[in-house]
Each structure stands twice: as C-alpha cells, then as structure tokens.
Short mmCIF file of C-alpha atoms and ligand atoms in Angstrom, two decimals:
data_model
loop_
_atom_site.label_atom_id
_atom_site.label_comp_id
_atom_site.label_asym_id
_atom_site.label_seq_id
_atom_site.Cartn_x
_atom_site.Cartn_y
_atom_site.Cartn_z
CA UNK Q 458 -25.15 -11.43 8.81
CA UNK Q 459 -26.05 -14.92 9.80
CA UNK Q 460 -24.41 -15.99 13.08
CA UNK Q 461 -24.23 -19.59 14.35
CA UNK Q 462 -23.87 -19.92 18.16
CA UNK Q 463 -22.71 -23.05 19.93
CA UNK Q 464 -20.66 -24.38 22.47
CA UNK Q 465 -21.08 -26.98 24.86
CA UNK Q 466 -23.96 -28.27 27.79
CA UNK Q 467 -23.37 -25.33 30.30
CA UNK Q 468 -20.86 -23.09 29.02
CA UNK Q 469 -22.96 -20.03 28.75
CA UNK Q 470 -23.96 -20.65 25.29
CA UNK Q 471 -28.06 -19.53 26.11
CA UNK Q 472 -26.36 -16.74 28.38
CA UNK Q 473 -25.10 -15.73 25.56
CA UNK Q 474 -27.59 -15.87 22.92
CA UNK Q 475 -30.32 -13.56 24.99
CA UNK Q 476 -27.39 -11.06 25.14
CA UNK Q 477 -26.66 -10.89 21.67
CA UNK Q 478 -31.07 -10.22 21.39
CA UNK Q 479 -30.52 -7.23 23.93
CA UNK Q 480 -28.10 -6.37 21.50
CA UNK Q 481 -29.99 -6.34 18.66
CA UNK Q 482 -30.04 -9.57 17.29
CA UNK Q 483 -32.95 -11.94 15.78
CA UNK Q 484 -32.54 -15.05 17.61
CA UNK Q 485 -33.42 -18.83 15.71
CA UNK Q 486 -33.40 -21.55 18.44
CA UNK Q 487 -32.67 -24.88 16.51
CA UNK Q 488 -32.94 -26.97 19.83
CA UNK Q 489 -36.66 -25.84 19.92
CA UNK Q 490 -37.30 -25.96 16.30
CA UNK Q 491 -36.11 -29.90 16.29
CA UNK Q 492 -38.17 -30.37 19.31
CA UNK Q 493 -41.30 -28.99 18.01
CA UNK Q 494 -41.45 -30.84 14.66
CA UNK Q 495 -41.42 -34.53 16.07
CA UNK Q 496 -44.07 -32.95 18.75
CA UNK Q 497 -47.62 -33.42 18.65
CA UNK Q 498 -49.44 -32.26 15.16
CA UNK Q 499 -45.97 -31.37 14.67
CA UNK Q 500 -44.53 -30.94 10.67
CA UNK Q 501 -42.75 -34.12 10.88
CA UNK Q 502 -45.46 -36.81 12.58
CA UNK Q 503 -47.11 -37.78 9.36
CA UNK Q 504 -44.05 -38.59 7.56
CA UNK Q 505 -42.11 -40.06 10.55
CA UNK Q 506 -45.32 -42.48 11.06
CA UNK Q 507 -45.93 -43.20 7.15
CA UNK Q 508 -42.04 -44.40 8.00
CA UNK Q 509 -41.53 -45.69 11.24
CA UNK Q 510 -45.40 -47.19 11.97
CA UNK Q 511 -47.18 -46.05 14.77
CA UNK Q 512 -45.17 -48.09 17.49
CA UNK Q 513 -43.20 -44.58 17.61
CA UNK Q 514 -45.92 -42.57 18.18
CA UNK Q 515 -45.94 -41.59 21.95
CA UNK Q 516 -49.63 -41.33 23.60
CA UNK Q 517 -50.23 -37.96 23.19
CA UNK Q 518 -49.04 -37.92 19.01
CA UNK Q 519 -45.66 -36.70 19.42
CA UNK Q 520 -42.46 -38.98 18.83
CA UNK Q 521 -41.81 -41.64 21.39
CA UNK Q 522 -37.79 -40.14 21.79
CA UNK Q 523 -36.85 -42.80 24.01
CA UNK Q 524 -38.19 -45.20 21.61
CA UNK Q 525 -37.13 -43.55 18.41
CA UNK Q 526 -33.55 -43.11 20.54
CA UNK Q 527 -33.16 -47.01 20.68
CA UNK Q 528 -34.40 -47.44 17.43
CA UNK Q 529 -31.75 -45.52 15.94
CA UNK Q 530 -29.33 -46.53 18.43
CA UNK Q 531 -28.21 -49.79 16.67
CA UNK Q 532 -29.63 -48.82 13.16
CA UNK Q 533 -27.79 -46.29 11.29
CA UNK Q 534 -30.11 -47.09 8.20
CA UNK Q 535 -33.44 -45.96 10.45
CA UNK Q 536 -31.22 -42.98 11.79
CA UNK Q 537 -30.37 -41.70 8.35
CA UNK Q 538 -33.82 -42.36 7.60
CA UNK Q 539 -34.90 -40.50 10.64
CA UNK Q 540 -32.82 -37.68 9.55
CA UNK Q 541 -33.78 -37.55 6.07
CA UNK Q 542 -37.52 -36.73 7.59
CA UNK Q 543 -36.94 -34.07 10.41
CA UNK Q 544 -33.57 -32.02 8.45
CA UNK Q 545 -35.61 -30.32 5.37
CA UNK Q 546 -38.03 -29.76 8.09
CA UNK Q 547 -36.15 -28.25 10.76
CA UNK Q 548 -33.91 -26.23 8.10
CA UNK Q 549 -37.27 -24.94 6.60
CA UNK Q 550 -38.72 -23.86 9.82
CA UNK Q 551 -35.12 -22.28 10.68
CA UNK Q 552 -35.58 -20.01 7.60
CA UNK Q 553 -38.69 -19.16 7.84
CA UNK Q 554 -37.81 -17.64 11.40
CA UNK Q 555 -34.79 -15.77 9.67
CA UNK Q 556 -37.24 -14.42 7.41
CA UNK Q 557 -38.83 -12.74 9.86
CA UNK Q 558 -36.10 -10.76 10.59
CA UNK Q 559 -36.23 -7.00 10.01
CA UNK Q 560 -33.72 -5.93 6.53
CA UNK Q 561 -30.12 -6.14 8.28
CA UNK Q 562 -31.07 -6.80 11.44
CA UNK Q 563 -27.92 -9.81 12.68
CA UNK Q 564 -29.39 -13.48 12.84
CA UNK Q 565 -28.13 -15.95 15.74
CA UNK Q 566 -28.91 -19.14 15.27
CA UNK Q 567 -28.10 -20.86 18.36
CA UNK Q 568 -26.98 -24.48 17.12
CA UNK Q 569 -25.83 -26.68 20.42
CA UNK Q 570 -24.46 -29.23 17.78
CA UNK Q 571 -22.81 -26.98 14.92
CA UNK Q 572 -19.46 -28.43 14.87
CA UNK Q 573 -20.85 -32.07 15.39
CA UNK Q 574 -23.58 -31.77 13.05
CA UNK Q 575 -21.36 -30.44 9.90
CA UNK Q 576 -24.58 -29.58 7.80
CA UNK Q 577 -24.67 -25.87 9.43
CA UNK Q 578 -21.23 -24.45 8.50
CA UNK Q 579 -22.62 -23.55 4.94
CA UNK Q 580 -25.65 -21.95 6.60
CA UNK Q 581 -24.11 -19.22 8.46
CA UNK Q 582 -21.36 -16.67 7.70
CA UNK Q 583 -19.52 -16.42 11.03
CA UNK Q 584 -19.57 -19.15 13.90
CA UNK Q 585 -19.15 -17.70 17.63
CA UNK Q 586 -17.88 -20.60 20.40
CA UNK Q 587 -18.55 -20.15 23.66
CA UNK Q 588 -16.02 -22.54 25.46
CA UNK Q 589 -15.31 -23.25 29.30
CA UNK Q 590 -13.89 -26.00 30.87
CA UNK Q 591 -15.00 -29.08 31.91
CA UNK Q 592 -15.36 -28.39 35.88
CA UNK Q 593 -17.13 -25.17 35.09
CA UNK Q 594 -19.90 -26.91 32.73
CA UNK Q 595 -20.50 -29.52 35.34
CA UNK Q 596 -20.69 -27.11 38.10
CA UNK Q 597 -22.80 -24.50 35.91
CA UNK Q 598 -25.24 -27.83 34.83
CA UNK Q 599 -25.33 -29.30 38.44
CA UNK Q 600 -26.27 -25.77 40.29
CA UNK Q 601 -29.12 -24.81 37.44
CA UNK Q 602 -30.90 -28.66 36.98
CA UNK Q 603 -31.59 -31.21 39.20
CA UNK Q 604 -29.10 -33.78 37.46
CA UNK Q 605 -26.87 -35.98 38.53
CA UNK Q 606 -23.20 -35.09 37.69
CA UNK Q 607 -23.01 -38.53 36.15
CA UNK Q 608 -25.44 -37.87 33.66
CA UNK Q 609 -23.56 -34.14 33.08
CA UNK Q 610 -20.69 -35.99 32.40
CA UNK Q 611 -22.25 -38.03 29.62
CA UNK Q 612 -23.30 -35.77 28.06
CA UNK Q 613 -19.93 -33.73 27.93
CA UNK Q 614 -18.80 -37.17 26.60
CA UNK Q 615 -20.89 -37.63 23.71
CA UNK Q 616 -20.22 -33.28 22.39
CA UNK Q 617 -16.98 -32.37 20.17
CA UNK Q 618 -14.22 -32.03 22.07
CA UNK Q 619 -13.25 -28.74 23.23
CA UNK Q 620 -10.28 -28.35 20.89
CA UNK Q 621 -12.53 -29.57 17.95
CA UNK Q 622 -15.47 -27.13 18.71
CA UNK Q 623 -12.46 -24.01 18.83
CA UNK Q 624 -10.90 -24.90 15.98
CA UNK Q 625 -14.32 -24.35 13.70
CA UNK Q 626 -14.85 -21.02 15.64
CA UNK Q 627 -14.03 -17.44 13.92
CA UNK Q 628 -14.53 -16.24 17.66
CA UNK Q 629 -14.31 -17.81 20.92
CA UNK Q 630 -15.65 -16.51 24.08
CA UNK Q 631 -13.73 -18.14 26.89
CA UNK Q 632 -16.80 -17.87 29.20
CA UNK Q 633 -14.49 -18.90 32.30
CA UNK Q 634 -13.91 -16.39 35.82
CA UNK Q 635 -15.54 -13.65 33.55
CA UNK Q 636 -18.27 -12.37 36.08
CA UNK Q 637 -21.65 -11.41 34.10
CA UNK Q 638 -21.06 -7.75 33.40
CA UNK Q 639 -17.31 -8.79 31.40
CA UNK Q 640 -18.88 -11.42 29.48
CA UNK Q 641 -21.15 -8.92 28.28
CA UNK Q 642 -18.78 -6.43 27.43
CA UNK Q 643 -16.83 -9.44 25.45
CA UNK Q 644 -19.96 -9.53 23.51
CA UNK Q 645 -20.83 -6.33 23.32
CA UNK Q 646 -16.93 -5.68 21.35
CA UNK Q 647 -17.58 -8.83 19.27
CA UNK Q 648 -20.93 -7.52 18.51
CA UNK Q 649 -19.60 -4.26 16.93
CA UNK Q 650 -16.34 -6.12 15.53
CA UNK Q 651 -18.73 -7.82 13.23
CA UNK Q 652 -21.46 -5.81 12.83
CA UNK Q 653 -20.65 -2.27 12.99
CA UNK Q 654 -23.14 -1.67 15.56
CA UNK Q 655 -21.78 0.33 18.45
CA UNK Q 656 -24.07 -0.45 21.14
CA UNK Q 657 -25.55 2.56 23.58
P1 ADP M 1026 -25.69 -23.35 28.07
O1 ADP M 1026 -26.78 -22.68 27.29
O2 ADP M 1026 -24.37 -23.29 27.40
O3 ADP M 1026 -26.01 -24.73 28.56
P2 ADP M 1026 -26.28 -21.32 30.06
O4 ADP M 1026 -26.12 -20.05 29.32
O5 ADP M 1026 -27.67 -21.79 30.36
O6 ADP M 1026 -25.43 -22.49 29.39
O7 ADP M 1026 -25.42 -21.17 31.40
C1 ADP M 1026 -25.44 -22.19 32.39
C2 ADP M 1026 -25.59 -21.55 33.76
O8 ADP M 1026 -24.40 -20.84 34.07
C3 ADP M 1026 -26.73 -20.54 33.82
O9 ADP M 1026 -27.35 -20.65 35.07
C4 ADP M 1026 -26.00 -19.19 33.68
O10 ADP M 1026 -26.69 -18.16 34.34
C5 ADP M 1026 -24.67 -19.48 34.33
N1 ADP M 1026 -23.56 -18.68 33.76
C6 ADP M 1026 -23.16 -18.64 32.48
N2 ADP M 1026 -22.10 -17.82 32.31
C7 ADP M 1026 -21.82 -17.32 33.54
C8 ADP M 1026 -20.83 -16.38 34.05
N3 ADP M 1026 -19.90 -15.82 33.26
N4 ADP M 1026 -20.87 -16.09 35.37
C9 ADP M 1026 -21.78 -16.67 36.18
N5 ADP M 1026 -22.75 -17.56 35.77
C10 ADP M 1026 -22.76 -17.88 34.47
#
C-alpha cells in the first residue's frame, strides 16, 4: 500500500510520518528528495545548467533557489521548464526509495504539497491529511524555528486551503488538543484500518 502524507507547515504532518515508521512503515521524504537533486553534483545540475546557464548555479554547484525563485517568479515558461527538469527526477528517485522497501511492507510518502501539486494523486492509493488550525500551525512553527510569525503566515497563505486539502483526504487526522500519546493511538487505529496490521 502506497500512502501519501500531507498537510500543512506545522500541523504535525513530520510528527506523524516518524510514527507511522515506528509502526512499520517505509518512509519516502519528497521534500528531501527535491532538495537534493538541484544540490551540489546533484541529478538535476547538468540539465538545469545546459537550460538555465550558469548564472543559476550557486557557488558551491547547487541551484541558486533564490535566484531560480525570481526567475520563475514572473516566467511561467522557465517554471514549466524548471519543472520539466527536476519532476522525472524527483519521481525517479521517489521510486527507487519505494523499491527498497521490504515485499508488503506500507510506503509513506510524505508529500507537503500533494493536494497543490495534483501530479501525486495517481501515485499513491490512499492519501492521509493531517489538518489543524491556523493558530495552532503558527504557534507549533513559531515555538520549534526561529521565524517570524509574519513569515509563518505566508507561508500558510501560499498552501491549499484547509477545506481544499480535507476534501482530497480518505483520512484526516485532526491533529488539534490531541496530546502526543492520542495522536498516536489515532494512528495507530488508522494504521490497522488500512493495513491489517494490529500493532503490539
Ligand atoms: P509539520 O511536519 O506538519 O510541519 P511537525 O510534525 O514538525 O509539523 O510538528 C510541528 C511541531 O509541533 C513539532 O515541534 C511537534 O513536536 C509539535 N506537535 C505536533 N503535534 C503535536 C501534538 N499533538 N501535541 C503537541 N505537540 C505537537
């Protein structure tokens, strides 16, 4: 079973995804997969220089993001372009970590952009949401990081909407005055619910 977790900045969605591992699961981070193929010697530099020329190659041979961000920004021909590089690549590496799963062991891929993104739906077979409110992502953001609420509040701005993320769930996990133990026993049932696997 192929398992795509998202939800938004803060609302336990990483909280989540290492209990579903204690649980059993083979975890796929997508957030670190797109990171690492725009890093140094990374899959996607030769192809996203042959493209883009070297005036987005930060010092060290990685992607200049905040470059490539503004670049994109007001060019949705050198974002699809950009796309078109780093999506075969990221999907490829994706699969190649659910490969390495063991025969019916569960696979989470932990997608912070599923519902925004569109492209994953097809990919996996169930999609878990872990949703809070507003308040409780800013608070959770502003007590782990060092950022500035402002900034928090951005980037609640620019995810699907609550409502929008929900509606493309087959489960939600209302992550919201659950203390740590319950959310892990509202796991723990969804868990078995879709695997069969009653935990110990
Ligand atoms: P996300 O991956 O969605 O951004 P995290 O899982 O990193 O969110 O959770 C954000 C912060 O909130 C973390 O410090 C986490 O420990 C804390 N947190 C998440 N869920 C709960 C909860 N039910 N009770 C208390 N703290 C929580």
């Amino acid at each position: 079973m192929r398992i795509g977790l998202t939800g938004g900045i803060g609302s336990g969605k990483s909280t989540v995804a290492s209990m579903l591992v204690s649980l059993g699961a083979k975890l796929v981070d997508t957030d670190a997969i797109a990171r690492s193929v725009a890093e140094p010697r990374g899959a996607a530099m030769p192809a996203l220089e042959a493209e883009f020329g070297q005036s987005i190659l930060a010092e060290d041979g990685g992607m200049d993001r905040a470059r490539m961000r503004s670049l994109v920004f007001a060019d949705i021909q050198a974002k699809k372009r950009l796309e078109s590089i780093l999506h075969p690549l990221i999907g490829a590496e994706c699969e190649r970590q659910a490969a390495a799963a063991a025969s019916g062991q569960a696979i989470v891929f932990d997608v912070p952009l599923l519902v925004e993104s569109g492209r994953w739906r097809a990919i996996v077979d169930r999609v878990l949401v872990i949703d809070a409110t507003e308040e409780t992502q800013l608070r959770r953001v502003l007590t782990r990081s060092g950022w500035a609420s402002e900034a928090v509040r951005a980037v609640i701005a620019q995810q699907a909407e609550r409502a929008h993320r929900r509606a493309a769930a087959d489960a939600v996990i209302f992550n919201e005055n659950l203390a740590m133990p319950e959310l892990a026993s509202e796991v723990q049932d969804l868990w078995t619910r879709w695997t069969g696997i009653v935990a110990r």
